Structure formats: C-alpha cells, structure tokens
C-alpha cells in the first residue's frame, strides 16, 4: 500500500477523552472512530489488525477440529424465554420490537440459538462430539462503556459451543479449547494466563478466564510466577488425544492463578513468597463447561448407545476478538506509539523514502516495494512529501515492527537501513538482503 493513496487519519493531538494508552494510540493512529458510546467504526488500519486477529482465531479453531458457521446478530426473544434468560439478563440486553410487534434482541451471546440449531438437526450420539463456532458482533448495553474497544457495547467475539454425550467427553472438549486458546494468544505475541473463574450467569461448574497482564486491566489477579514462563512454543498437539490435552491443561492450571473473584488467601499463602505476584489483568477469553443447563430446558436430547434419550452436555468458549486489539497494544507499546507483534501487524514493514522526488530514491523504493510484494509481504510505503522526521514519527506511532529507510546517501553506498521498532536497532544492508531478512522473519506467519 502506498501511503499517498491510503486512508490513515493520524491525529497530532492526544484525544482528551481517552483514559488508557491503547485507546489513545488507537485514536491517534487513525484505527477507530467512536460513533456513539461504546460503538466504533474500524478505520482501514484498525480493520486490518482486527482481520489478522480474526484469521488467527479461525486458523487455531479449525486446527483443533472446530467448525465455523455464522449466526445472526438479531435473535427472537422467544428462544431466550425458553431458557429463562430473557428476564434474567437484565439491562445489558438491547431489546428491539419489529414492525409486527415481535420481540427481538441484539445477541449478547448465542447459547440459546446454537441449542436450537442442535436440537433441530442432531438426534444421536453418533453425531457427537460436535463443536460449532462463529465470530460475530455482539451487543451488551454496558453501563459504563470505556477504554475504547476494550469495553465496548458493540464488540466482536468468537463464541464456540461444544456438544458431547457425557461429562468425560465434554471435559475433553474443554481441555481442547484451553490448548487452542493458549496457541491462539501465543501467536498474537501475548501471554494470556488461564485463571480459575466463577461461572456467573452462564452457570455450570468448570470455567477459566484468560488474562493478559497489564496495569490498566480491570481485574485484580494473583498468581504464582512459575506460570509466567510457560510457553507452548513449537509443540505439536494432537487434539484427539485426551491424555495429551489433559496434560497441557494440568501444566497450565497447576500453578496458582486466580482473579479477585475466586482468589483464596489461604491457598495463595502456600505458594513460596518469592513467587507470589499480584497485579492487574485484561480478560481476553473465557471457557465454560456447564453440562445440561441449556439442553435440559430446551430439549436438546440425543439417544445414547443404549438407546436412551439423554440431554447433551454442553460448553461455551469465547474470545474477545475486538478487545484483543486494545489488549495487545496495552502489552506492547512505548512512549512513541504502538509496537505490533509480527503475528498481528497491519503491514509487515514500512518503507520510508527520505527524499521523495529524487529519481534514485524513488526507483529504489519502487523496486523494494515490488520485491517485498513478490515475496508475499505487504509493505506500507510512505511516498508522501512529508519531512523525514514526520515520516518517522508516523511509523513509530502506527507501530509496524520493521522499517526500511531509503535515501540518496545510503544508495550511493548500495545500502538501505533496516530498523526494528521494538529494539530501535538499525542495520545497513543491500536492498536484496533487507527483503531476504524480512521474508525469513515472516516465514510461516
Ligand atoms: P467482562 O467480565 O469483561 O464484562 P464477560 O466475562 O462478561 O466480560 P464473556 O461473556 O466471558 O465476557 O465474553 C467472552 C469475551 O468477550 C470476554 O473474555 C472478553 O474478552 C470479551 N468481551 C466481553 N464483554 C466485552 C465488551 N463489553 N467489550 C469488548 N469485549 C468484551
Ligand atoms: Mg468472561
């Protein structure tokens, strides 16, 4: 993309309404625009990051064997009357009446709808296990929308639903989700710690929340820092292997890690003092096993291998896709701006032309652009007439992990400069070597 033809409305001033750094930086970098309290347009740069996060979520869900689909944002109230949640959900539910006087709602989640789909089409244990998921906009009329996309009213969420014949099988589905979530966050350059959670209004008896540590997080968290060093790395996981998934879950859930809602001082005191940490965290996902809470009242029943009709065991599993954009920035920025992890960056690198209009510099930038594109990379080429200082400031603000700087002085020596946004370190190398280096860095991402 050439910046002169792009739409990147960066702001010079720091917007006064934004209280936390991710919100400020998203506004300044021209990623979002607020349209009403807690409701945002995703401008082109923000939209690119949202899409990259969404792609990682899809990829890891499908790797785990989960099946994508799409349910609507509007739902009939009658479905929620069946589960009893139409009245229970309260003021957070946006209720709508259509021209025929029928009650609808903008879905805050989809347990009822997926249970309806299941009961209409599945009748036998032979069709289980089954995990269906979608990524769709949700609406919750939060009393205090704030922190930009981190606590919106309209937000983008992945929600997956598991159907199994009994509790053992459902616990495997739960474990599979935990492992796939750990991989998902790791690919985004995040460490998200699973913490034991209350099951809340969704109900049930097994739940973990995934928290990214950040000072601005809304939850208070307590953990054994032995968990902070765990990574899956390149580990291959066989998602059909119950023992293997259970072992990974065991590894990640054995060290103490809880939010203020489930924190237990007495148990925490057993962790050696040097390893006891308390800080704040951002919830970026949650998994639940809730048994037959919806299948029983809604009649989602299957026949088992003895021919008996039994309610199906269910779980639901969410990832805050739009919240993650803010959470990643909270975890990865400096005083100059955002620092995107390579896994989610909106463009793979920037190209800064120090002397636009100089035929040598222009030709070298065009050649770099073509060579990077040919290698499957997407550069953002700053071909505007801005001063070099302003171009660097924009690059730092929008946070592309790599920048190639091209100017007549370097070209006279046959080199360009490759700079890491994270370390600030630069290296002079030939344009061909710079392309090669970036292709290596992004291989497999
Ligand atoms: P919270 O406790 O932050 O209100 P929740 O526990 O009610 O969230 P879930 O029902 O678990 O949310 O939804 C799954 C995920 O969706 C959450 O882990 C979070 O990342 C995201 N999410 C929930 N509410 C919002 C919101 N208002 N804005 C943006 N993302 C949200
Ligand atoms: Mg939650």
GROMACS .gro file of C-alpha atoms and ligand atoms in nm:
model
  477
    1UNK     CA    1   0.000   0.000   0.000
    2UNK     CA    2   0.122   0.349  -0.086
    3UNK     CA    3   0.053   0.593   0.194
    4UNK     CA    4  -0.036   0.869  -0.054
    5UNK     CA    5  -0.332   0.656  -0.167
    6UNK     CA    6  -0.427   0.515   0.174
    7UNK     CA    7  -0.664   0.647   0.439
    8UNK     CA    8  -0.464   0.692   0.759
    9UNK     CA    9  -0.609   0.986   0.952
   10UNK     CA   10  -0.345   1.014   1.226
   11UNK     CA   11  -0.404   1.274   1.497
   12UNK     CA   12  -0.135   1.511   1.618
   13UNK     CA   13  -0.309   1.585   1.947
   14UNK     CA   14  -0.373   1.331   2.218
   15UNK     CA   15  -0.750   1.295   2.247
   16UNK     CA   16  -0.863   1.412   2.589
   17UNK     CA   17  -1.143   1.157   2.631
   18UNK     CA   18  -0.913   0.854   2.619
   19UNK     CA   19  -0.806   0.734   2.964
   20UNK     CA   20  -0.576   0.447   2.874
   21UNK     CA   21  -0.284   0.416   2.639
   22UNK     CA   22  -0.439   0.167   2.394
   23UNK     CA   23  -0.744   0.388   2.345
   24UNK     CA   24  -0.525   0.697   2.296
   25UNK     CA   25  -0.297   0.521   2.050
   26UNK     CA   26  -0.582   0.368   1.851
   27UNK     CA   27  -0.737   0.712   1.807
   28UNK     CA   28  -0.405   0.880   1.729
   29UNK     CA   29  -0.304   0.610   1.480
   30UNK     CA   30  -0.633   0.652   1.293
   31UNK     CA   31  -0.752   0.298   1.371
   32UNK     CA   32  -1.102   0.369   1.504
   33UNK     CA   33  -1.362   0.638   1.534
   34UNK     CA   34  -1.628   0.643   1.802
   35UNK     CA   35  -1.981   0.672   1.659
   36UNK     CA   36  -2.177   0.650   1.984
   37UNK     CA   37  -2.079   0.547   2.337
   38UNK     CA   38  -1.905   0.210   2.306
   39UNK     CA   39  -1.973   0.182   1.930
   40UNK     CA   40  -1.687   0.223   1.685
   41UNK     CA   41  -1.609   0.235   1.318
   42UNK     CA   42  -1.296   0.040   1.232
   43UNK     CA   43  -1.091   0.261   1.001
   44UNK     CA   44  -0.865   0.086   0.748
   45UNK     CA   45  -0.560   0.039   0.973
   46UNK     CA   46  -0.765  -0.085   1.267
   47UNK     CA   47  -0.968  -0.309   1.040
   48UNK     CA   48  -0.651  -0.475   0.913
   49UNK     CA   49  -0.544  -0.567   1.268
   50UNK     CA   50  -0.894  -0.689   1.356
   51UNK     CA   51  -0.889  -0.913   1.049
   52UNK     CA   52  -0.546  -1.055   1.130
   53UNK     CA   53  -0.658  -1.143   1.482
   54UNK     CA   54  -0.974  -1.297   1.344
   55UNK     CA   55  -0.770  -1.507   1.098
   56UNK     CA   56  -0.551  -1.645   1.375
   57UNK     CA   57  -0.860  -1.735   1.577
   58UNK     CA   58  -1.016  -1.914   1.278
   59UNK     CA   59  -0.693  -2.094   1.199
   60UNK     CA   60  -0.642  -2.226   1.552
   61UNK     CA   61  -1.007  -2.324   1.597
   62UNK     CA   62  -1.005  -2.523   1.277
   63UNK     CA   63  -0.672  -2.682   1.370
   64UNK     CA   64  -0.848  -2.810   1.683
   65UNK     CA   65  -1.127  -2.957   1.469
   66UNK     CA   66  -1.392  -2.694   1.545
   67UNK     CA   67  -1.637  -2.600   1.272
   68UNK     CA   68  -1.702  -2.238   1.164
   69UNK     CA   69  -2.051  -2.109   1.087
   70UNK     CA   70  -2.238  -1.780   1.125
   71UNK     CA   71  -2.543  -1.693   1.331
   72UNK     CA   72  -2.726  -1.358   1.303
   73UNK     CA   73  -2.683  -1.062   1.537
   74UNK     CA   74  -3.059  -1.031   1.595
   75UNK     CA   75  -3.238  -1.309   1.779
   76UNK     CA   76  -3.602  -1.381   1.861
   77UNK     CA   77  -3.687  -1.321   2.228
   78UNK     CA   78  -3.885  -1.647   2.240
   79UNK     CA   79  -3.568  -1.856   2.234
   80UNK     CA   80  -3.447  -1.673   2.543
   81UNK     CA   81  -3.782  -1.720   2.712
   82UNK     CA   82  -3.729  -2.096   2.680
   83UNK     CA   83  -3.403  -2.087   2.873
   84UNK     CA   84  -3.539  -1.833   3.121
   85UNK     CA   85  -3.266  -1.582   3.041
   86UNK     CA   86  -3.489  -1.325   2.868
   87UNK     CA   87  -3.593  -1.191   3.205
   88UNK     CA   88  -3.272  -1.275   3.391
   89UNK     CA   89  -3.032  -1.096   3.157
   90UNK     CA   90  -3.144  -0.750   3.265
   91UNK     CA   91  -3.048  -0.408   3.133
   92UNK     CA   92  -2.742  -0.526   2.941
   93UNK     CA   93  -2.967  -0.680   2.677
   94UNK     CA   94  -3.071  -0.448   2.394
   95UNK     CA   95  -3.434  -0.529   2.323
   96UNK     CA   96  -3.596  -0.440   1.992
   97UNK     CA   97  -3.951  -0.467   1.861
   98UNK     CA   98  -4.011  -0.513   1.489
   99UNK     CA   99  -4.299  -0.363   1.285
  100UNK     CA  100  -4.520  -0.663   1.365
  101UNK     CA  101  -4.471  -0.617   1.735
  102UNK     CA  102  -4.243  -0.921   1.769
  103UNK     CA  103  -3.975  -0.905   2.036
  104UNK     CA  104  -3.618  -0.934   1.916
  105UNK     CA  105  -3.286  -0.872   2.083
  106UNK     CA  106  -2.934  -0.793   1.967
  107UNK     CA  107  -2.747  -1.105   2.080
  108UNK     CA  108  -2.508  -1.069   2.372
  109UNK     CA  109  -2.411  -1.438   2.324
  110UNK     CA  110  -2.557  -1.741   2.142
  111UNK     CA  111  -2.616  -2.039   2.375
  112UNK     CA  112  -2.991  -2.045   2.309
  113UNK     CA  113  -2.963  -2.014   1.933
  114UNK     CA  114  -2.699  -2.284   1.896
  115UNK     CA  115  -2.903  -2.516   2.121
  116UNK     CA  116  -3.200  -2.457   1.893
  117UNK     CA  117  -2.993  -2.546   1.586
  118UNK     CA  118  -2.860  -2.855   1.759
  119UNK     CA  119  -3.199  -2.989   1.868
  120UNK     CA  120  -3.338  -2.941   1.517
  121UNK     CA  121  -3.067  -3.142   1.347
  122UNK     CA  122  -2.891  -3.383   1.583
  123UNK     CA  123  -3.057  -3.684   1.741
  124UNK     CA  124  -2.789  -3.945   1.803
  125UNK     CA  125  -2.465  -3.987   1.996
  126UNK     CA  126  -2.318  -4.099   1.663
  127UNK     CA  127  -2.308  -3.736   1.551
  128UNK     CA  128  -2.104  -3.637   1.857
  129UNK     CA  129  -1.866  -3.489   1.953
  130UNK     CA  130  -1.951  -3.162   1.778
  131UNK     CA  131  -1.804  -2.815   1.819
  132UNK     CA  132  -1.954  -2.526   1.624
  133UNK     CA  133  -1.830  -2.170   1.648
  134UNK     CA  134  -1.874  -1.830   1.490
  135UNK     CA  135  -1.715  -1.488   1.503
  136UNK     CA  136  -1.986  -1.228   1.514
  137UNK     CA  137  -2.072  -0.885   1.655
  138UNK     CA  138  -2.233  -0.888   1.995
  139UNK     CA  139  -2.413  -0.616   2.184
  140UNK     CA  140  -2.416  -0.564   2.559
  141UNK     CA  141  -2.555  -0.238   2.685
  142UNK     CA  142  -2.267  -0.190   2.930
  143UNK     CA  143  -2.348   0.065   3.197
  144UNK     CA  144  -2.007   0.227   3.156
  145UNK     CA  145  -1.855   0.163   2.815
  146UNK     CA  146  -1.495   0.283   2.832
  147UNK     CA  147  -1.135   0.221   2.737
  148UNK     CA  148  -1.222   0.226   2.366
  149UNK     CA  149  -1.270  -0.117   2.213
  150UNK     CA  150  -1.175  -0.288   2.538
  151UNK     CA  151  -1.517  -0.235   2.691
  152UNK     CA  152  -1.746  -0.150   2.405
  153UNK     CA  153  -2.118  -0.201   2.378
  154UNK     CA  154  -2.092  -0.347   2.029
  155UNK     CA  155  -1.793  -0.582   2.016
  156UNK     CA  156  -1.660  -0.868   1.805
  157UNK     CA  157  -1.638  -1.206   1.971
  158UNK     CA  158  -1.559  -1.562   1.883
  159UNK     CA  159  -1.800  -1.793   2.061
  160UNK     CA  160  -1.784  -2.169   2.025
  161UNK     CA  161  -2.021  -2.432   2.157
  162UNK     CA  162  -1.941  -2.794   2.236
  163UNK     CA  163  -2.184  -3.087   2.235
  164UNK     CA  164  -2.086  -3.419   2.392
  165UNK     CA  165  -2.254  -3.734   2.513
  166UNK     CA  166  -2.123  -3.723   2.870
  167UNK     CA  167  -1.913  -3.526   3.112
  168UNK     CA  168  -1.582  -3.700   3.028
  169UNK     CA  169  -1.619  -3.617   2.661
  170UNK     CA  170  -1.724  -3.260   2.746
  171UNK     CA  171  -1.418  -3.213   2.967
  172UNK     CA  172  -1.201  -3.320   2.674
  173UNK     CA  173  -1.374  -3.052   2.462
  174UNK     CA  174  -1.300  -2.803   2.741
  175UNK     CA  175  -0.934  -2.905   2.750
  176UNK     CA  176  -0.908  -2.886   2.373
  177UNK     CA  177  -1.033  -2.530   2.394
  178UNK     CA  178  -0.785  -2.435   2.659
  179UNK     CA  179  -0.496  -2.566   2.449
  180UNK     CA  180  -0.622  -2.399   2.131
  181UNK     CA  181  -0.661  -2.069   2.320
  182UNK     CA  182  -0.307  -2.088   2.456
  183UNK     CA  183  -0.179  -2.134   2.099
  184UNK     CA  184  -0.401  -1.854   1.972
  185UNK     CA  185  -0.274  -1.594   2.220
  186UNK     CA  186   0.086  -1.705   2.177
  187UNK     CA  187   0.064  -1.647   1.802
  188UNK     CA  188  -0.052  -1.293   1.876
  189UNK     CA  189   0.260  -1.230   2.082
  190UNK     CA  190   0.062  -1.237   2.406
  191UNK     CA  191   0.092  -1.425   2.726
  192UNK     CA  192  -0.260  -1.493   2.849
  193UNK     CA  193  -0.277  -1.681   3.178
  194UNK     CA  194  -0.570  -1.916   3.241
  195UNK     CA  195  -0.721  -1.833   3.579
  196UNK     CA  196  -0.991  -2.019   3.759
  197UNK     CA  197  -1.321  -1.831   3.721
  198UNK     CA  198  -1.669  -1.808   3.860
  199UNK     CA  199  -1.926  -1.936   3.618
  200UNK     CA  200  -2.161  -1.636   3.665
  201UNK     CA  201  -2.494  -1.604   3.481
  202UNK     CA  202  -2.398  -1.865   3.218
  203UNK     CA  203  -2.390  -2.119   3.502
  204UNK     CA  204  -2.215  -2.453   3.535
  205UNK     CA  205  -1.920  -2.585   3.725
  206UNK     CA  206  -1.594  -2.552   3.532
  207UNK     CA  207  -1.454  -2.228   3.394
  208UNK     CA  208  -1.129  -2.044   3.326
  209UNK     CA  209  -1.068  -1.688   3.216
  210UNK     CA  210  -0.758  -1.593   3.015
  211UNK     CA  211  -0.587  -1.280   3.140
  212UNK     CA  212  -0.322  -1.062   2.983
  213UNK     CA  213  -0.119  -0.884   3.249
  214UNK     CA  214  -0.142  -0.503   3.218
  215UNK     CA  215  -0.159  -0.219   3.470
  216UNK     CA  216  -0.478  -0.092   3.310
  217UNK     CA  217  -0.660  -0.425   3.338
  218UNK     CA  218  -0.997  -0.420   3.509
  219UNK     CA  219  -0.938  -0.741   3.708
  220UNK     CA  220  -0.709  -0.783   4.005
  221UNK     CA  221  -0.509  -1.102   3.963
  222UNK     CA  222  -0.300  -1.321   4.193
  223UNK     CA  223  -0.060  -1.580   4.057
  224UNK     CA  224   0.242  -1.798   4.109
  225UNK     CA  225   0.505  -1.654   3.874
  226UNK     CA  226   0.605  -2.008   3.778
  227UNK     CA  227   0.319  -1.982   3.528
  228UNK     CA  228   0.453  -1.667   3.365
  229UNK     CA  229   0.737  -1.856   3.194
  230UNK     CA  230   0.527  -2.131   3.036
  231UNK     CA  231   0.506  -2.145   2.655
  232UNK     CA  232   0.380  -2.399   2.404
  233UNK     CA  233   0.644  -2.291   2.151
  234UNK     CA  234   0.656  -2.521   1.851
  235UNK     CA  235   0.491  -2.811   2.035
  236UNK     CA  236   0.268  -3.016   1.805
  237UNK     CA  237  -0.060  -3.108   1.966
  238UNK     CA  238  -0.282  -3.399   1.873
  239UNK     CA  239  -0.622  -3.259   1.965
  240UNK     CA  240  -0.785  -3.602   1.954
  241UNK     CA  241  -0.556  -3.730   2.226
  242UNK     CA  242  -0.741  -3.682   2.555
  243UNK     CA  243  -0.437  -3.751   2.771
  244UNK     CA  244  -0.215  -3.511   2.581
  245UNK     CA  245  -0.466  -3.224   2.606
  246UNK     CA  246  -0.530  -3.301   2.973
  247UNK     CA  247  -0.155  -3.297   3.043
  248UNK     CA  248  -0.117  -2.949   2.891
  249UNK     CA  249  -0.416  -2.823   3.087
  250UNK     CA  250  -0.266  -2.974   3.401
  251UNK     CA  251   0.063  -2.796   3.336
  252UNK     CA  252  -0.108  -2.458   3.294
  253UNK     CA  253  -0.359  -2.487   3.574
  254UNK     CA  254  -0.143  -2.632   3.850
  255UNK     CA  255   0.039  -2.308   3.946
  256UNK     CA  256  -0.191  -2.078   4.144
  257UNK     CA  257  -0.363  -1.819   3.920
  258UNK     CA  258  -0.691  -1.654   4.009
  259UNK     CA  259  -0.877  -1.326   3.975
  260UNK     CA  260  -1.019  -1.136   4.272
  261UNK     CA  261  -1.349  -1.320   4.217
  262UNK     CA  262  -1.204  -1.660   4.302
  263UNK     CA  263  -0.892  -1.560   4.498
  264UNK     CA  264  -0.831  -1.759   4.819
  265UNK     CA  265  -0.567  -1.608   5.053
  266UNK     CA  266  -0.512  -1.934   5.240
  267UNK     CA  267  -0.433  -2.132   4.924
  268UNK     CA  268  -0.221  -1.846   4.784
  269UNK     CA  269  -0.017  -1.841   5.106
  270UNK     CA  270   0.109  -2.192   5.023
  271UNK     CA  271   0.294  -2.055   4.718
  272UNK     CA  272   0.656  -1.968   4.813
  273UNK     CA  273   0.664  -1.597   4.889
  274UNK     CA  274   0.922  -1.508   4.622
  275UNK     CA  275   0.691  -1.647   4.354
  276UNK     CA  276   0.370  -1.477   4.474
  277UNK     CA  277   0.262  -1.196   4.241
  278UNK     CA  278  -0.038  -0.973   4.231
  279UNK     CA  279  -0.114  -0.732   3.952
  280UNK     CA  280  -0.388  -0.640   3.711
  281UNK     CA  281  -0.514  -0.820   3.403
  282UNK     CA  282  -0.734  -0.787   3.095
  283UNK     CA  283  -0.978  -1.071   3.028
  284UNK     CA  284  -0.934  -1.178   2.665
  285UNK     CA  285  -1.127  -1.504   2.675
  286UNK     CA  286  -1.325  -1.745   2.887
  287UNK     CA  287  -1.418  -2.112   2.864
  288UNK     CA  288  -1.707  -2.289   3.039
  289UNK     CA  289  -1.839  -2.637   3.082
  290UNK     CA  290  -2.199  -2.613   3.200
  291UNK     CA  291  -2.340  -2.962   3.147
  292UNK     CA  292  -2.710  -2.975   3.067
  293UNK     CA  293  -2.806  -2.624   3.179
  294UNK     CA  294  -2.950  -2.532   2.835
  295UNK     CA  295  -3.006  -2.873   2.680
  296UNK     CA  296  -3.247  -2.979   2.953
  297UNK     CA  297  -3.492  -2.685   2.946
  298UNK     CA  298  -3.463  -2.654   2.568
  299UNK     CA  299  -3.498  -3.026   2.492
  300UNK     CA  300  -3.163  -3.080   2.318
  301UNK     CA  301  -3.169  -3.455   2.363
  302UNK     CA  302  -2.983  -3.736   2.186
  303UNK     CA  303  -3.005  -4.114   2.203
  304UNK     CA  304  -2.704  -4.282   2.364
  305UNK     CA  305  -2.555  -4.621   2.274
  306UNK     CA  306  -2.814  -4.796   2.493
  307UNK     CA  307  -3.098  -4.626   2.307
  308UNK     CA  308  -3.182  -4.397   2.598
  309UNK     CA  309  -3.271  -4.030   2.535
  310UNK     CA  310  -3.033  -3.805   2.730
  311UNK     CA  311  -2.972  -3.427   2.734
  312UNK     CA  312  -2.648  -3.334   2.563
  313UNK     CA  313  -2.353  -3.196   2.765
  314UNK     CA  314  -2.251  -2.850   2.655
  315UNK     CA  315  -1.981  -2.590   2.697
  316UNK     CA  316  -1.927  -2.242   2.561
  317UNK     CA  317  -1.597  -2.077   2.482
  318UNK     CA  318  -1.537  -1.712   2.399
  319UNK     CA  319  -1.253  -1.494   2.274
  320UNK     CA  320  -1.279  -1.115   2.276
  321UNK     CA  321  -1.155  -1.051   1.922
  322UNK     CA  322  -1.204  -0.672   1.920
  323UNK     CA  323  -1.088  -0.636   2.283
  324UNK     CA  324  -0.765  -0.813   2.184
  325UNK     CA  325  -0.667  -0.522   1.958
  326UNK     CA  326  -0.656  -0.297   2.264
  327UNK     CA  327  -0.507  -0.564   2.491
  328UNK     CA  328  -0.216  -0.623   2.252
  329UNK     CA  329  -0.141  -0.250   2.249
  330UNK     CA  330  -0.157  -0.234   2.630
  331UNK     CA  331   0.100  -0.513   2.640
  332UNK     CA  332   0.319  -0.378   2.359
  333UNK     CA  333   0.387  -0.005   2.320
  334UNK     CA  334   0.634   0.266   2.421
  335UNK     CA  335   0.621   0.643   2.453
  336UNK     CA  336   0.634   0.685   2.074
  337UNK     CA  337   0.346   0.455   1.991
  338UNK     CA  338   0.233   0.102   1.922
  339UNK     CA  339   0.474  -0.191   1.871
  340UNK     CA  340   0.286  -0.464   1.683
  341UNK     CA  341   0.394  -0.823   1.732
  342UNK     CA  342   0.476  -0.974   1.389
  343UNK     CA  343   0.177  -1.209   1.416
  344UNK     CA  344  -0.085  -0.933   1.401
  345UNK     CA  345   0.083  -0.632   1.241
  346UNK     CA  346  -0.135  -0.446   0.987
  347UNK     CA  347   0.157  -0.422   0.741
  348UNK     CA  348   0.474  -0.628   0.753
  349UNK     CA  349   0.704  -0.329   0.722
  350UNK     CA  350   0.719   0.038   0.636
  351UNK     CA  351   0.927   0.187   0.358
  352UNK     CA  352   1.037   0.544   0.425
  353UNK     CA  353   1.164   0.742   0.131
  354UNK     CA  354   1.386   1.017   0.274
  355UNK     CA  355   1.387   1.216  -0.049
  356UNK     CA  356   1.063   1.181  -0.237
  357UNK     CA  357   1.106   1.309  -0.592
  358UNK     CA  358   1.472   1.209  -0.612
  359UNK     CA  359   1.471   0.970  -0.902
  360UNK     CA  360   1.728   0.732  -0.749
  361UNK     CA  361   1.541   0.712  -0.415
  362UNK     CA  362   1.201   0.678  -0.583
  363UNK     CA  363   1.323   0.399  -0.811
  364UNK     CA  364   1.487   0.212  -0.522
  365UNK     CA  365   1.166   0.235  -0.314
  366UNK     CA  366   0.952   0.110  -0.602
  367UNK     CA  367   1.191  -0.182  -0.656
  368UNK     CA  368   1.181  -0.269  -0.286
  369UNK     CA  369   0.803  -0.249  -0.286
  370UNK     CA  370   0.783  -0.486  -0.582
  371UNK     CA  371   1.036  -0.729  -0.435
  372UNK     CA  372   0.861  -0.744  -0.095
  373UNK     CA  373   0.522  -0.790  -0.259
  374UNK     CA  374   0.661  -1.069  -0.476
  375UNK     CA  375   0.764  -1.247  -0.154
  376UNK     CA  376   0.408  -1.228  -0.023
  377UNK     CA  377   0.476  -0.938   0.214
  378UNK     CA  378   0.265  -0.626   0.248
  379UNK     CA  379   0.469  -0.307   0.291
  380UNK     CA  380   0.330   0.036   0.368
  381UNK     CA  381   0.534   0.274   0.153
  382UNK     CA  382   0.545   0.632   0.280
  383UNK     CA  383   0.566   0.809  -0.057
  384UNK     CA  384   0.432   1.140   0.073
  385UNK     CA  385   0.617   1.471   0.067
  386UNK     CA  386   0.642   1.492   0.447
  387UNK     CA  387   0.975   1.567   0.616
  388UNK     CA  388   1.178   1.264   0.725
  389UNK     CA  389   1.111   1.343   1.092
  390UNK     CA  390   0.734   1.341   1.040
  391UNK     CA  391   0.754   1.016   0.843
  392UNK     CA  392   0.950   0.850   1.125
  393UNK     CA  393   0.701   0.975   1.384
  394UNK     CA  394   0.410   0.826   1.189
  395UNK     CA  395   0.591   0.494   1.151
  396UNK     CA  396   0.665   0.482   1.523
  397UNK     CA  397   0.307   0.573   1.612
  398UNK     CA  398   0.143   0.308   1.393
  399UNK     CA  399   0.394   0.053   1.517
  400UNK     CA  400   0.498  -0.160   1.218
  401UNK     CA  401   0.764  -0.397   1.353
  402UNK     CA  402   1.015  -0.319   1.074
  403UNK     CA  403   1.107  -0.011   0.874
  404UNK     CA  404   1.326   0.016   0.567
  405UNK     CA  405   1.470   0.364   0.523
  406UNK     CA  406   1.586   0.462   0.176
  407UNK     CA  407   1.786   0.778   0.097
  408UNK     CA  408   2.037   0.905  -0.159
  409UNK     CA  409   2.331   0.884   0.083
  410UNK     CA  410   2.278   0.515   0.157
  411UNK     CA  411   2.202   0.432  -0.203
  412UNK     CA  412   2.538   0.582  -0.306
  413UNK     CA  413   2.692   0.303  -0.092
  414UNK     CA  414   2.441   0.047  -0.220
  415UNK     CA  415   2.258   0.015   0.114
  416UNK     CA  416   1.928   0.083   0.285
  417UNK     CA  417   1.860   0.078   0.658
  418UNK     CA  418   1.651  -0.189   0.830
  419UNK     CA  419   1.521  -0.081   1.172
  420UNK     CA  420   1.345  -0.282   1.439
  421UNK     CA  421   1.058  -0.092   1.600
  422UNK     CA  422   1.097  -0.291   1.921
  423UNK     CA  423   1.472  -0.258   1.983
  424UNK     CA  424   1.526   0.060   1.782
  425UNK     CA  425   1.838  -0.100   1.635
  426UNK     CA  426   1.928  -0.035   1.273
  427UNK     CA  427   2.141  -0.222   1.030
  428UNK     CA  428   2.270  -0.119   0.687
  429UNK     CA  429   2.235  -0.381   0.416
  430UNK     CA  430   2.167  -0.412   0.047
  431UNK     CA  431   1.801  -0.383  -0.058
  432UNK     CA  432   1.807  -0.750  -0.165
  433UNK     CA  433   1.938  -0.858   0.175
  434UNK     CA  434   1.671  -0.649   0.352
  435UNK     CA  435   1.397  -0.824   0.154
  436UNK     CA  436   1.554  -1.161   0.229
  437UNK     CA  437   1.573  -1.082   0.601
  438UNK     CA  438   1.208  -0.982   0.620
  439UNK     CA  439   1.099  -1.289   0.424
  440UNK     CA  440   1.283  -1.502   0.682
  441UNK     CA  441   1.131  -1.317   0.978
  442UNK     CA  442   0.780  -1.365   0.846
  443UNK     CA  443   0.822  -1.719   0.715
  444UNK     CA  444   0.536  -1.931   0.843
  445UNK     CA  445   0.336  -1.639   0.987
  446LIG     P1  446  -1.629  -0.887   3.132
  446LIG     O1  447  -1.615  -0.960   3.264
  446LIG     O2  448  -1.503  -0.819   3.087
  446LIG     O3  449  -1.750  -0.799   3.127
  446LIG     P2  450  -1.758  -1.120   3.036
  446LIG     O4  451  -1.698  -1.220   3.129
  446LIG     O5  452  -1.892  -1.070   3.060
  446LIG     O6  453  -1.656  -0.998   3.021
  446LIG     P3  454  -1.776  -1.324   2.832
  446LIG     O7  455  -1.921  -1.349   2.831
  446LIG     O8  456  -1.685  -1.418   2.901
  446LIG     O9  457  -1.749  -1.175   2.885
  446LIG    O10  458  -1.731  -1.296   2.680
  446LIG     C1  459  -1.616  -1.352   2.617
  446LIG     C2  460  -1.511  -1.248   2.589
  446LIG    O11  461  -1.565  -1.136   2.519
  446LIG     C3  462  -1.451  -1.186   2.715
  446LIG    O12  463  -1.349  -1.269   2.766
  446LIG     C4  464  -1.398  -1.054   2.664
  446LIG    O13  465  -1.269  -1.072   2.609
  446LIG     C5  466  -1.494  -1.018   2.554
  446LIG     N1  467  -1.587  -0.913   2.598
  446LIG     C6  468  -1.688  -0.924   2.688
  446LIG     N2  469  -1.751  -0.808   2.706
  446LIG     C7  470  -1.690  -0.718   2.623
  446LIG     C8  471  -1.710  -0.581   2.596
  446LIG     N3  472  -1.806  -0.511   2.655
  446LIG     N4  473  -1.629  -0.521   2.505
  446LIG     C9  474  -1.532  -0.591   2.443
  446LIG     N5  475  -1.508  -0.721   2.465
  446LIG    C10  476  -1.586  -0.785   2.554
  447LIG    MG1  477  -1.596  -1.367   3.091
   0.00000   0.00000   0.00000
